[in-house]
Tab-separated table of C-alpha atoms and ligand atoms in Angstrom:
chain	number	residue	atom	x	y	z
A	1	UNK	CA	28.377	96.316	-95.231
A	2	UNK	CA	29.498	95.682	-98.809
A	3	UNK	CA	29.998	92.080	-99.836
A	4	UNK	CA	32.377	90.665	-102.451
A	5	UNK	CA	29.387	90.389	-104.825
A	6	UNK	CA	28.437	94.059	-104.564
A	7	UNK	CA	31.728	95.890	-104.087
A	8	UNK	CA	33.232	96.945	-107.440
A	9	UNK	CA	36.670	95.423	-107.910
A	10	UNK	CA	39.280	97.884	-109.212
A	11	UNK	CA	42.392	96.421	-107.596
A	12	UNK	CA	43.518	94.344	-110.562
A	13	UNK	CA	47.216	95.023	-109.983
A	14	UNK	CA	46.934	93.178	-106.664
A	15	UNK	CA	45.248	90.181	-108.224
A	16	UNK	CA	42.528	89.346	-110.728
A	17	UNK	CA	39.372	87.301	-110.683
A	18	UNK	CA	39.754	84.006	-112.531
A	19	UNK	CA	38.293	84.036	-116.004
A	20	UNK	CA	35.489	81.399	-116.026
A	21	UNK	CA	37.168	79.816	-119.069
A	22	UNK	CA	40.301	79.327	-116.977
A	23	UNK	CA	38.306	77.653	-114.195
A	24	UNK	CA	36.703	75.372	-116.755
A	25	UNK	CA	40.094	74.331	-118.123
A	26	UNK	CA	41.401	73.600	-114.615
A	27	UNK	CA	38.492	71.570	-113.185
A	28	UNK	CA	39.309	68.134	-114.700
A	29	UNK	CA	42.798	68.396	-113.209
A	30	UNK	CA	41.383	68.371	-109.674
A	31	UNK	CA	39.101	65.396	-110.143
A	32	UNK	CA	39.932	63.193	-113.125
A	33	UNK	CA	43.517	63.872	-114.111
A	34	UNK	CA	44.967	64.211	-110.628
A	35	UNK	CA	48.236	62.318	-111.113
A	36	UNK	CA	51.679	63.553	-110.171
A	37	UNK	CA	53.412	64.801	-113.311
A	38	UNK	CA	56.607	63.157	-112.044
A	39	UNK	CA	55.026	59.671	-111.833
A	40	UNK	CA	56.448	57.745	-114.760
A	41	UNK	CA	54.882	54.319	-114.221
A	42	UNK	CA	51.164	54.866	-114.856
A	43	UNK	CA	48.601	56.649	-116.969
A	44	UNK	CA	47.684	59.118	-114.201
A	45	UNK	CA	51.222	60.478	-114.189
A	46	UNK	CA	51.558	60.420	-117.978
A	47	UNK	CA	48.382	62.437	-118.502
A	48	UNK	CA	49.404	65.015	-115.892
A	49	UNK	CA	52.832	65.334	-117.505
A	50	UNK	CA	51.276	65.702	-120.938
A	51	UNK	CA	49.089	68.564	-119.660
A	52	UNK	CA	52.091	70.285	-118.060
A	53	UNK	CA	54.152	70.017	-121.231
A	54	UNK	CA	51.298	71.329	-123.391
A	55	UNK	CA	50.954	74.275	-120.983
A	56	UNK	CA	54.694	74.900	-121.131
A	57	UNK	CA	54.516	75.028	-124.959
A	58	UNK	CA	51.575	77.474	-124.866
A	59	UNK	CA	53.237	79.802	-122.379
A	60	UNK	CA	56.591	79.675	-124.157
A	61	UNK	CA	54.998	80.454	-127.537
A	62	UNK	CA	53.162	83.456	-126.041
A	63	UNK	CA	56.452	85.138	-125.064
A	64	UNK	CA	58.625	84.007	-127.975
A	65	UNK	CA	60.496	81.409	-125.907
A	66	UNK	CA	60.989	77.671	-126.371
A	67	UNK	CA	59.367	75.224	-123.954
A	68	UNK	CA	62.693	74.220	-122.378
A	69	UNK	CA	63.270	77.855	-121.364
A	70	UNK	CA	60.179	77.910	-119.097
A	71	UNK	CA	60.473	76.800	-115.452
A	72	UNK	CA	57.328	76.643	-113.329
A	73	UNK	CA	57.424	78.205	-109.864
A	74	UNK	CA	54.929	79.210	-107.157
A	75	UNK	CA	54.666	82.777	-108.504
A	76	UNK	CA	56.637	85.865	-109.375
A	77	UNK	CA	58.073	86.279	-105.868
A	78	UNK	CA	59.769	82.915	-106.215
A	79	UNK	CA	60.766	83.593	-109.840
A	80	UNK	CA	62.400	86.898	-108.865
A	81	UNK	CA	64.247	85.249	-105.975
A	82	UNK	CA	65.349	82.355	-108.178
A	83	UNK	CA	66.620	84.692	-110.897
A	84	UNK	CA	68.537	87.063	-108.604
A	85	UNK	CA	69.845	84.600	-106.050
A	86	UNK	CA	70.374	81.906	-108.679
A	87	UNK	CA	72.627	84.208	-110.709
A	88	UNK	CA	74.355	85.583	-107.601
A	89	UNK	CA	75.340	82.100	-106.362
A	90	UNK	CA	77.429	81.610	-109.498
A	91	UNK	CA	79.024	85.056	-109.669
A	92	UNK	CA	82.807	85.233	-109.211
A	93	UNK	CA	83.864	87.375	-106.207
A	94	UNK	CA	85.349	90.064	-108.506
A	95	UNK	CA	81.987	90.912	-110.070
A	96	UNK	CA	79.643	90.911	-107.089
A	97	UNK	CA	77.706	93.932	-108.264
A	98	UNK	CA	74.020	94.311	-109.162
A	99	UNK	CA	72.150	97.263	-110.679
A	100	UNK	CA	68.395	97.700	-110.252
A	101	UNK	CA	65.857	100.505	-109.723
A	102	UNK	CA	64.257	102.136	-106.651
A	103	UNK	CA	60.721	101.437	-107.867
A	104	UNK	CA	61.067	97.639	-108.123
A	105	UNK	CA	58.734	95.238	-106.323
A	106	UNK	CA	59.878	94.094	-102.849
A	107	UNK	CA	60.464	90.579	-104.242
A	108	UNK	CA	63.337	92.106	-106.246
A	109	UNK	CA	64.485	94.742	-103.738
A	110	UNK	CA	64.666	92.383	-100.762
A	111	UNK	CA	66.886	89.712	-102.380
A	112	UNK	CA	69.142	92.540	-103.610
A	113	UNK	CA	69.311	94.009	-100.112
A	114	UNK	CA	70.363	90.574	-98.840
A	115	UNK	CA	73.162	90.486	-101.400
A	116	UNK	CA	74.240	93.890	-100.087
A	117	UNK	CA	74.413	92.448	-96.572
A	118	UNK	CA	76.674	89.707	-97.960
A	119	UNK	CA	79.134	92.219	-99.361
A	120	UNK	CA	77.759	92.821	-102.853
A	121	UNK	CA	77.775	96.319	-104.276
A	122	UNK	CA	74.122	97.161	-104.955
A	123	UNK	CA	73.067	100.147	-107.057
A	124	UNK	CA	69.414	101.257	-107.124
A	125	UNK	CA	68.894	103.764	-109.919
A	126	UNK	CA	66.601	106.757	-109.408
A	127	UNK	CA	63.706	107.393	-111.824
A	128	UNK	CA	62.490	110.536	-113.592
A	129	UNK	CA	60.807	112.735	-110.958
A	130	UNK	CA	57.194	113.945	-110.844
A	131	UNK	CA	55.584	115.906	-112.436
A	132	UNK	CA	57.567	115.099	-115.601
A	133	UNK	CA	55.537	113.347	-118.325
A	134	UNK	CA	58.105	110.524	-118.093
A	135	UNK	CA	57.939	110.255	-114.278
A	136	UNK	CA	58.868	106.768	-113.122
A	137	UNK	CA	61.022	105.858	-116.123
A	138	UNK	CA	64.714	105.001	-115.877
A	139	UNK	CA	67.193	107.389	-117.532
A	140	UNK	CA	69.322	105.293	-119.891
A	141	UNK	CA	72.447	107.439	-119.462
A	142	UNK	CA	72.266	106.858	-115.695
A	143	UNK	CA	72.050	103.123	-116.323
A	144	UNK	CA	75.054	103.259	-118.661
A	145	UNK	CA	77.011	105.266	-116.071
A	146	UNK	CA	76.151	102.749	-113.345
A	147	UNK	CA	77.472	99.946	-115.555
A	148	UNK	CA	80.992	101.317	-115.963
A	149	UNK	CA	82.165	98.943	-113.205
A	150	UNK	CA	81.980	95.172	-113.826
A	151	UNK	CA	78.430	94.065	-113.038
A	152	UNK	CA	76.900	90.589	-112.866
A	153	UNK	CA	73.218	91.436	-113.100
A	154	UNK	CA	70.854	94.206	-114.182
A	155	UNK	CA	67.267	93.743	-112.944
A	156	UNK	CA	64.604	96.181	-114.163
A	157	UNK	CA	60.867	95.549	-114.122
A	158	UNK	CA	58.979	95.810	-117.396
A	159	UNK	CA	55.828	97.453	-115.951
A	160	UNK	CA	55.341	98.942	-112.511
A	161	UNK	CA	52.580	97.605	-110.242
A	162	UNK	CA	51.711	100.999	-108.727
A	163	UNK	CA	52.139	103.620	-111.442
A	164	UNK	CA	52.018	101.391	-114.543
A	165	UNK	CA	55.275	102.831	-115.947
A	166	UNK	CA	56.583	100.699	-118.824
A	167	UNK	CA	60.377	100.788	-118.948
A	168	UNK	CA	62.302	100.902	-122.254
A	169	UNK	CA	63.471	97.366	-121.645
A	170	UNK	CA	64.982	96.550	-125.042
A	171	UNK	CA	67.334	99.543	-124.645
A	172	UNK	CA	68.020	98.631	-121.028
A	173	UNK	CA	68.943	95.078	-122.092
A	174	UNK	CA	71.199	96.358	-124.868
A	175	UNK	CA	73.087	98.617	-122.434
A	176	UNK	CA	73.273	95.806	-119.863
A	177	UNK	CA	74.652	93.323	-122.377
A	178	UNK	CA	77.167	95.810	-123.788
A	179	UNK	CA	78.503	96.080	-120.240
A	180	UNK	CA	78.722	92.273	-119.978
A	181	UNK	CA	75.892	91.895	-117.439
A	182	UNK	CA	72.987	89.451	-117.444
A	183	UNK	CA	69.579	91.113	-117.714
A	184	UNK	CA	66.539	90.054	-115.672
A	185	UNK	CA	63.090	91.599	-115.877
A	186	UNK	CA	60.094	91.255	-113.586
A	187	UNK	CA	57.347	91.221	-116.217
A	188	UNK	CA	54.584	90.289	-113.758
A	189	UNK	CA	52.342	93.253	-114.570
A	190	UNK	CA	53.130	93.224	-118.289
A	191	UNK	CA	52.574	89.682	-119.564
A	192	UNK	CA	49.048	89.398	-120.936
A	193	UNK	CA	48.575	93.206	-120.895
A	194	UNK	CA	51.120	94.426	-123.461
A	195	UNK	CA	53.071	92.496	-126.109
A	196	UNK	CA	56.023	90.749	-124.443
A	197	UNK	CA	58.603	88.892	-126.533
A	198	UNK	CA	61.821	87.722	-124.899
A	199	UNK	CA	63.689	87.972	-128.219
A	200	UNK	CA	62.568	91.521	-128.990
A	201	UNK	CA	63.395	92.540	-125.407
A	202	UNK	CA	66.565	90.414	-125.484
A	203	UNK	CA	66.399	89.578	-121.770
A	204	UNK	CA	68.151	86.599	-120.189
A	205	UNK	CA	65.673	85.963	-117.378
A	206	UNK	CA	62.039	86.979	-117.002
A	207	UNK	CA	59.553	86.464	-114.141
A	208	UNK	CA	55.772	86.358	-114.415
A	209	UNK	CA	52.747	84.923	-112.641
A	210	UNK	CA	49.252	83.597	-113.414
A	211	UNK	CA	47.120	85.514	-110.921
A	212	UNK	CA	47.667	88.916	-112.520
A	213	UNK	CA	46.189	87.743	-115.818
A	214	UNK	CA	42.927	86.113	-114.704
A	215	UNK	CA	44.636	82.838	-113.772
A	216	UNK	CA	45.045	81.077	-110.423
A	217	UNK	CA	47.194	82.194	-107.479
A	218	UNK	CA	50.286	80.224	-106.502
A	219	UNK	CA	51.736	79.490	-109.935
A	220	UNK	CA	54.261	81.427	-111.956
A	221	UNK	CA	57.210	80.963	-114.258
A	222	UNK	CA	60.781	81.977	-114.822
A	223	UNK	CA	62.055	82.249	-118.378
A	224	UNK	CA	65.746	81.318	-118.529
A	225	UNK	CA	67.498	81.824	-121.856
A	226	UNK	CA	68.875	78.543	-123.164
A	227	UNK	CA	70.208	79.891	-126.455
A	228	UNK	CA	73.316	81.795	-127.442
A	229	UNK	CA	74.597	81.776	-124.767
A	230	UNK	CA	72.635	79.545	-122.342
A	231	UNK	CA	72.259	81.070	-118.853
A	232	UNK	CA	73.140	78.880	-115.898
A	233	UNK	CA	71.712	79.600	-112.446
A	234	UNK	CA	71.651	77.808	-109.095
A	235	UNK	CA	68.380	76.410	-107.706
A	236	UNK	CA	66.825	77.778	-104.506
A	237	UNK	CA	65.121	74.475	-103.683
A	238	UNK	CA	66.789	71.091	-103.695
A	239	UNK	CA	64.894	67.810	-103.708
A	240	UNK	CA	63.419	65.590	-106.364
A	241	UNK	CA	65.096	67.465	-109.210
A	242	UNK	CA	61.866	68.578	-110.893
A	243	UNK	CA	61.973	71.201	-113.632
A	244	UNK	CA	65.288	69.851	-114.938
A	245	UNK	CA	66.898	70.265	-111.533
A	246	UNK	CA	66.170	73.990	-111.216
A	247	UNK	CA	63.048	73.855	-109.086
A	248	UNK	CA	62.320	70.765	-107.014
A	249	UNK	CA	58.782	70.192	-105.789
A	250	UNK	CA	55.664	68.460	-107.128
A	251	UNK	CA	54.167	70.555	-109.886
A	252	UNK	CA	50.831	72.332	-109.398
A	253	UNK	CA	49.179	70.683	-112.403
A	254	UNK	CA	45.733	72.388	-112.244
A	255	UNK	CA	47.468	75.718	-111.648
A	256	UNK	CA	49.810	75.250	-114.586
A	257	UNK	CA	46.914	74.261	-116.883
A	258	UNK	CA	45.001	77.368	-115.726
A	259	UNK	CA	48.094	79.553	-116.174
A	260	UNK	CA	48.431	78.434	-119.808
A	261	UNK	CA	44.748	78.966	-120.550
A	262	UNK	CA	44.916	82.429	-118.949
A	263	UNK	CA	47.989	83.368	-121.013
A	264	UNK	CA	46.368	82.062	-124.175
A	265	UNK	CA	43.165	84.069	-123.592
A	266	UNK	CA	45.044	87.240	-122.645
A	267	UNK	CA	47.191	87.101	-125.761
A	268	UNK	CA	44.161	86.407	-127.995
A	269	UNK	CA	42.233	89.338	-126.498
A	270	UNK	CA	45.097	91.745	-125.938
A	271	UNK	CA	44.544	94.073	-128.889
A	272	UNK	CA	40.860	94.666	-128.067
A	273	UNK	CA	41.214	94.472	-124.314
A	274	UNK	CA	43.970	97.055	-124.112
A	275	UNK	CA	41.887	99.559	-126.096
A	276	UNK	CA	38.849	98.866	-123.899
A	277	UNK	CA	40.850	99.237	-120.687
A	278	UNK	CA	42.519	102.412	-121.894
A	279	UNK	CA	39.094	103.877	-122.681
A	280	UNK	CA	37.751	102.909	-119.252
A	281	UNK	CA	40.839	104.302	-117.557
A	282	UNK	CA	40.556	107.567	-119.499
A	283	UNK	CA	36.841	107.768	-118.634
A	284	UNK	CA	37.765	107.369	-114.970
A	285	UNK	CA	40.493	110.010	-115.136
A	286	UNK	CA	38.362	112.542	-117.031
A	287	UNK	CA	35.413	111.934	-114.687
A	288	UNK	CA	37.518	112.451	-111.574
A	289	UNK	CA	39.284	115.519	-112.997
A	290	UNK	CA	35.888	117.105	-113.658
A	291	UNK	CA	34.357	116.143	-110.294
A	292	UNK	CA	37.230	116.468	-107.801
A	293	UNK	CA	39.321	119.609	-107.336
A	294	UNK	CA	43.034	119.372	-106.446
A	295	UNK	CA	44.042	116.014	-107.802
A	296	UNK	CA	47.259	115.125	-109.617
A	297	UNK	CA	48.383	112.170	-111.715
A	298	UNK	CA	51.222	110.050	-110.303
A	299	UNK	CA	53.573	108.373	-112.783
A	300	UNK	CA	54.062	108.854	-116.508
A	301	UNK	CA	51.549	110.729	-118.702
A	302	UNK	CA	48.721	108.618	-120.143
A	303	UNK	CA	49.978	109.528	-123.610
A	304	UNK	CA	51.898	108.108	-125.393
A	305	UNK	CA	50.156	104.833	-124.463
A	306	UNK	CA	53.396	102.835	-124.773
A	307	UNK	CA	54.761	104.251	-121.498
A	308	UNK	CA	51.902	103.242	-119.200
A	309	UNK	CA	49.800	100.082	-118.663
A	310	UNK	CA	46.343	100.524	-120.194
A	311	UNK	CA	44.368	99.705	-117.010
A	312	UNK	CA	46.496	101.725	-114.593
A	313	UNK	CA	45.747	105.036	-112.925
A	314	UNK	CA	47.347	106.472	-109.794
A	315	UNK	CA	46.087	109.751	-108.367
A	316	UNK	CA	46.926	111.998	-105.460
A	317	UNK	CA	43.886	113.556	-103.748
A	318	UNK	CA	45.601	116.461	-102.006
A	319	UNK	CA	44.562	117.104	-98.424
A	320	UNK	CA	43.002	113.645	-98.005
A	321	UNK	CA	44.398	110.540	-96.316
A	322	UNK	CA	44.216	107.643	-98.783
A	323	UNK	CA	43.523	104.967	-96.161
A	324	UNK	CA	40.660	107.034	-94.732
A	325	UNK	CA	39.265	107.612	-98.211
A	326	UNK	CA	39.338	103.870	-98.935
A	327	UNK	CA	37.556	103.114	-95.656
A	328	UNK	CA	34.866	105.584	-96.691
A	329	UNK	CA	34.556	103.809	-100.025
A	330	UNK	CA	34.707	100.253	-98.712
A	331	UNK	CA	31.059	99.466	-99.502
A	332	UNK	CA	31.403	100.722	-103.081
A	333	UNK	CA	34.812	99.946	-104.522
A	334	UNK	CA	37.958	97.913	-103.759
A	335	UNK	CA	41.124	99.956	-104.405
A	336	UNK	CA	44.511	100.334	-102.791
A	337	UNK	CA	46.243	103.293	-101.207
A	338	UNK	CA	49.687	104.779	-101.702
A	339	UNK	CA	51.073	103.035	-98.682
A	340	UNK	CA	52.302	99.557	-98.073
A	341	UNK	CA	50.252	98.438	-95.100
A	342	UNK	CA	52.405	95.448	-94.292
A	343	UNK	CA	52.822	96.714	-90.736
A	344	UNK	CA	50.671	98.356	-88.086
A	345	UNK	CA	52.268	101.637	-89.056
A	346	UNK	CA	51.807	101.970	-92.817
A	347	UNK	CA	54.800	103.372	-94.652
A	348	UNK	CA	54.231	105.658	-97.639
A	349	UNK	CA	54.769	103.782	-100.915
A	350	UNK	CA	58.463	103.518	-101.859
A	351	UNK	CA	57.442	103.913	-105.518
A	352	UNK	CA	55.675	107.242	-104.944
A	353	UNK	CA	58.550	108.392	-102.722
A	354	UNK	CA	60.966	107.531	-105.553
A	355	UNK	CA	58.983	109.891	-107.810
A	356	UNK	CA	59.786	112.665	-105.340
A	357	UNK	CA	56.362	112.847	-103.669
A	358	UNK	CA	56.227	113.969	-100.042
A	359	UNK	CA	55.036	111.436	-97.443
A	360	UNK	CA	51.797	113.388	-97.241
A	361	UNK	CA	51.192	113.306	-101.016
A	362	UNK	CA	52.050	109.581	-101.113
A	363	UNK	CA	49.583	108.940	-98.273
A	364	UNK	CA	46.907	110.853	-100.209
A	365	UNK	CA	47.340	108.659	-103.293
A	366	UNK	CA	45.143	105.870	-104.631
A	367	UNK	CA	45.953	103.163	-107.175
A	368	UNK	CA	43.282	102.115	-109.647
A	369	UNK	CA	43.681	98.856	-111.543
A	370	UNK	CA	40.997	98.368	-114.169
A	371	UNK	CA	40.510	94.880	-115.516
A	372	UNK	CA	38.644	92.530	-117.814
A	373	UNK	CA	35.411	92.559	-115.807
A	374	UNK	CA	35.020	96.311	-115.226
A	375	UNK	CA	32.315	98.246	-117.086
A	376	UNK	CA	31.701	101.924	-117.983
A	377	UNK	CA	28.746	101.959	-115.526
A	378	UNK	CA	31.055	100.888	-112.708
A	379	UNK	CA	33.473	103.665	-113.613
A	380	UNK	CA	30.654	106.246	-113.377
A	381	UNK	CA	29.588	104.936	-109.969
A	382	UNK	CA	33.143	105.042	-108.682
A	383	UNK	CA	33.673	108.617	-109.912
A	384	UNK	CA	30.531	109.776	-108.148
A	385	UNK	CA	31.318	107.973	-104.883
A	386	UNK	CA	34.892	109.245	-104.796
A	387	UNK	CA	33.804	112.828	-105.513
A	388	UNK	CA	31.314	112.676	-102.605
A	389	UNK	CA	33.769	111.033	-100.211
A	390	UNK	CA	36.643	113.430	-100.993
A	391	UNK	CA	34.338	116.408	-100.579
A	392	UNK	CA	33.103	115.069	-97.220
A	393	UNK	CA	36.606	114.364	-95.922
A	394	UNK	CA	37.983	117.717	-97.039
A	395	UNK	CA	35.063	119.530	-95.395
A	396	UNK	CA	35.621	117.589	-92.151
A	397	UNK	CA	39.371	118.170	-92.312
A	398	UNK	CA	39.219	121.840	-93.002
B	1	LIG	C1	55.622	93.676	-110.154
B	1	LIG	C2	55.347	92.492	-109.295
B	1	LIG	N1	56.315	91.596	-109.068
B	1	LIG	C3	56.120	90.518	-108.310
B	1	LIG	C4	54.904	90.275	-107.705
B	1	LIG	C5	54.728	89.046	-106.858
B	1	LIG	O1	53.963	88.074	-107.542
B	1	LIG	P1	53.395	86.781	-106.804
B	1	LIG	O2	52.193	87.247	-106.040
B	1	LIG	O3	53.050	85.834	-107.906
B	1	LIG	O4	54.463	86.248	-105.929
B	1	LIG	C6	53.857	91.183	-107.911
B	1	LIG	C7	52.531	90.989	-107.281
B	1	LIG	O5	52.280	91.325	-106.170
B	1	LIG	C8	54.082	92.326	-108.726
B	1	LIG	O6	53.128	93.223	-108.950
């Protein structure tokens, strides 16, 4: 059986391996500087707080924010919940309306569904259908049409975790603001991969997380605009009043230090890394196209590069079941299939369904997430193994 040391990891949208430089930055905060950042009466607490505030500055600077606009959370799921539910709690009854998109992550869709159960009007916009070269993108005129009625919140992700589609967020924010709505974006898959600046995007709230950018799991952030005009939201957690009252709970100091180091490294390396990942991704796509008959690209075209994450590829292997293919490949490569296997009976991916794919095509789809530690040799091995496995399965099936 394959072991974690030998199986090639190409599931970097699910999570990433920690960069050794991130681990190095975190280690002293487990052993030497272990104080509670909220302890105000001794050096252990002061040093922990100093590290947290330095991390906050680093992370804020990386996205064009100020330190007081960054609130630490346990990850993007919490940040998305805090943004959506925190805004909703303050909305007057006359404007209980939210607009989002069918391809959002469940940590956005589920809180919105809850609002629907509480009487909110919830609009989930469709996306451009496959096989268009812009498949997965939101149509701006549909957004504008959906915003003719008074709306409290627009929530649109910056980059999609399955098909890598990068939404035209600055335009989306402009249309949202013209309609008087607040604009939230889930930028979990984008921060550290493509340039993200809260001023250029002009968003009011933005969620992101450390473990997608070679940082630790269990730590994330919510950007909340504090300038012209400041956004006010309700907390989800009440308690000690940490994070200026918005998010009670003892801060994860080593995690926050690692998060900042990971952001810093990703921003420093972004220009080179995105070219390298795009090349690897294109090598993978070209290799598979040449070696495997009957495959199609899911999501937007790979060109222009600005509409798709550099390390993302999502392919449908027609006539093959994705889960079965992955089981056949389990000793070679770690990937994920076009189904959300959160239950015993895996449902086809809601993102692929939103592109207009049939259940069968969605079930035959595989997501590739290339990352910092992948190499061209690994890509060649994966192409060869997939070609053999698809051929075997198609022969057995037919
Ligand atoms: C787009 C997107 N949003 C939110 C999340 C949730 O992030 P976290 O694991 O930090 O809660 C993920 C990761 O699974 C994601 O890809």
